[in-house]
Coordinates of C-alpha atoms in Angstrom, one line a residue:
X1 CA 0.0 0.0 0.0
X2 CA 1.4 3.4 -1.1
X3 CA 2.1 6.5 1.5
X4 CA -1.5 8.3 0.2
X5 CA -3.6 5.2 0.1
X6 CA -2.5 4.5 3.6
X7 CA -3.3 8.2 5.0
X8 CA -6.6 8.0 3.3
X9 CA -7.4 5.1 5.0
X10 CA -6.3 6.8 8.3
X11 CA -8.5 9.4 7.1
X12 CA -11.6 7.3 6.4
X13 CA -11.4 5.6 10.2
X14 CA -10.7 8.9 11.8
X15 CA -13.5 9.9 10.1
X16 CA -16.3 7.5 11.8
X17 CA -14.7 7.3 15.0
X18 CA -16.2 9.5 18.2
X19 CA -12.9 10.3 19.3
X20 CA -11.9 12.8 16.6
X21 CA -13.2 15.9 15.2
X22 CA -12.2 17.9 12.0
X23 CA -10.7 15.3 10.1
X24 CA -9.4 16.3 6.8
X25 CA -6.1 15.4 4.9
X26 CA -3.5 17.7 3.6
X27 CA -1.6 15.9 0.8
X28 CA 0.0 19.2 -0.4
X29 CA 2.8 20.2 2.6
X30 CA 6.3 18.9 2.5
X31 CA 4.9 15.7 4.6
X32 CA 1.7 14.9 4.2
X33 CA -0.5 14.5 6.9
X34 CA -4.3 13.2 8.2
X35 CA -4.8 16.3 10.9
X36 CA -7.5 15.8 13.3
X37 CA -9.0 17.1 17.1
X38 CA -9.1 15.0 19.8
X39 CA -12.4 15.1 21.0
X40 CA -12.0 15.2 24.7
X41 CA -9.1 17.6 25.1
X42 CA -9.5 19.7 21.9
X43 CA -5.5 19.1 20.7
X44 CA -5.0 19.0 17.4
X45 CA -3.4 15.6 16.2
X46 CA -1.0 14.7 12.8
X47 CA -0.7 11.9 11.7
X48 CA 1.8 11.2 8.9
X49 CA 2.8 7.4 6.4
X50 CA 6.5 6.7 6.1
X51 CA 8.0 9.4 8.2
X52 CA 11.1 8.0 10.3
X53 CA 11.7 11.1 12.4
X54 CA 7.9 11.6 13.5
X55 CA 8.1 7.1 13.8
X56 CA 11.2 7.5 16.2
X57 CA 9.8 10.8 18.2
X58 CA 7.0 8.8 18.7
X59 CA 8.5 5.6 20.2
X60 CA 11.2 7.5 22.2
X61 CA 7.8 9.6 24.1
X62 CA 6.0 6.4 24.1
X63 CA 9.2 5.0 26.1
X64 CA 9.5 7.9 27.8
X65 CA 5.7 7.9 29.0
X66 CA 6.0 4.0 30.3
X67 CA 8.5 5.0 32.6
X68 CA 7.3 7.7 34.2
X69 CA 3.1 7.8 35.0
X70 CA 3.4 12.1 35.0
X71 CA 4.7 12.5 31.6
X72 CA 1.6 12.2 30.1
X73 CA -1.0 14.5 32.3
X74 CA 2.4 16.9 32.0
X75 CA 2.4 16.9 28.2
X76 CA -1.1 17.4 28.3
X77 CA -1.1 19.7 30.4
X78 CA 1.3 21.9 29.1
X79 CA -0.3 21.4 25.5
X80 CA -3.0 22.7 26.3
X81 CA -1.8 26.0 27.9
X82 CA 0.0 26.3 24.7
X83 CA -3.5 26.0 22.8
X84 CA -5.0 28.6 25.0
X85 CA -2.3 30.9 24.6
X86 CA -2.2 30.2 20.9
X87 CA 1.4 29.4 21.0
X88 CA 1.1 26.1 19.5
X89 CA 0.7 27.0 15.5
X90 CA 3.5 26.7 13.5
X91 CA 2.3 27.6 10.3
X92 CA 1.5 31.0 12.3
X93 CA 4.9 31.3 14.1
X94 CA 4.8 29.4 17.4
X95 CA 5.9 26.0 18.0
X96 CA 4.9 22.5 17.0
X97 CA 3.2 20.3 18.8
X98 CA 6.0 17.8 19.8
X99 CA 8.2 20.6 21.5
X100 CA 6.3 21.0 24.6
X101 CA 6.6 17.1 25.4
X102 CA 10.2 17.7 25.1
X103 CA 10.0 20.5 27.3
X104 CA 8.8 18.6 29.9
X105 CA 11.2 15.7 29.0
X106 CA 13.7 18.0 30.0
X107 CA 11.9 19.6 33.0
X108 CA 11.8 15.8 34.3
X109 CA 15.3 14.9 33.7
X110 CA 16.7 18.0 35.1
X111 CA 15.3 18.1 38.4
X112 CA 17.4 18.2 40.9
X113 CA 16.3 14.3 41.7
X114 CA 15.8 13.3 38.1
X115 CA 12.2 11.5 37.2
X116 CA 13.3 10.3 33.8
X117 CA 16.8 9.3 32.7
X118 CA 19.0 11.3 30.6
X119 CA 21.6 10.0 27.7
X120 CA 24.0 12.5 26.8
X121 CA 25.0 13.1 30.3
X122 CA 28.0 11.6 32.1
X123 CA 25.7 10.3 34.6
X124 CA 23.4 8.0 32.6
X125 CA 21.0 6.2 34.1
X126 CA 19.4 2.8 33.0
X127 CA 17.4 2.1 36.3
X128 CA 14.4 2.4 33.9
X129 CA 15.8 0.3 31.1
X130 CA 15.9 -3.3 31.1
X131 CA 17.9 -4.1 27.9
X132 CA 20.2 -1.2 26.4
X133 CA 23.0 -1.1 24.5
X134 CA 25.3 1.8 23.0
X135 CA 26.2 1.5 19.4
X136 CA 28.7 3.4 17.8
X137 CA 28.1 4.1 13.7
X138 CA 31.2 5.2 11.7
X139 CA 31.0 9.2 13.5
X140 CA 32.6 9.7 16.6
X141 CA 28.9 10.0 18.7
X142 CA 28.0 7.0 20.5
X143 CA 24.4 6.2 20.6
X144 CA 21.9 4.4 22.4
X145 CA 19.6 2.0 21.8
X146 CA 17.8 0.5 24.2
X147 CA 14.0 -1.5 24.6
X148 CA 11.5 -1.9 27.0
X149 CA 11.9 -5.9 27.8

C-alpha cells in the first residue's frame, strides 16, 4: 500500500470514530499528513505514512511515558496551555506540537532528583531500562539503543 492510500485510509477511520473531530487530509505540505482534534481535550493531532523522524519521536515519548506515569498528564497539560495561549501553531509562528513534550522531558530529567533518565550526560541512568546497548556508527557519537523488555 502506497504513503497516500495509507493516509486515506487513516482518514476514512478517523473519520467514523467519536474520538476525533475535524478530520481532513493535507496531501500538499512537505509531509503529508491526516490532521485531526481530539475530541475530549481539543488538541490537534497529525498523523503522517513513512515518516522515520515523527516514527522515532513517537516511540522515544512512548518510552519515555511508560517509565514515568506524570509525563503524560504533564504533556497534556502543558499542550493545552499552549493552545490557549495560541502558542502552539507553527504555520502562524509558534511551535509545534512535539516541542512541549520535550520541554517537559527535559523539566523531568533536570530536576534536581531526576524522574526520567538522561543520555548524553556523564551520569546515565538505566534504572528504567531493562535491555540497552550503546552502538557506535562510523562518526565519533555513540548512541543508544535501548527497549523496553
Amino acid at each position: 500500500m502506497r504513503q497516500p492510500d495509507v493516509l486515506m485510509k487513516v482518514k476514512e477511520i478517523l473519520s467514523v470514530s467519536y474520538l476525533f473531530l475535524d478530520v481532513e487530509a493535507d496531501f500538499h505540505t512537505i509531509v503529508p499528513v491526516v490532521i485531526c482534534k481530539e475530541r475530549k481535550s481539543g488538541l490537534i493531532c497529525k498523523v503522517s505514512a513513512g515518516n522515520e523522524n515523527a516514527f522515532q519521536t513517537s516511540s522515544y515519548l512512548s518510552a519515555l511515558g511508560k517509565m514515568n506515569h506524570l509525563l503524560l498528564p504533564l504533556v497534556l497539560g502543558l499542550r493545552r496551555w499552549a493552545q490557549l495561549c495560541e502558542i502552539d501553531r507553527p504555520e502562524e509562528g509558534g511551535l509545534p506540537p512535539h516541542v512541549f513534550a520535550l520541554m517537559v522531558i527535559f523539566y523531568l530529567q533536570k530536576r534536581r532528583e531526576p524522574l526520567l533518565p538522561t543520555y548524553l550526560n556523564q551520569g546515565v541512568s538505566f534504572k528504567h531500562i531493562s535491555c540497552g546497548r550503546f552502538i557506535q556508527p562510523e562518526s565519533k557519537v555513540y548512541l543508544l539503543h535501548f527497549a523496553l523488555c
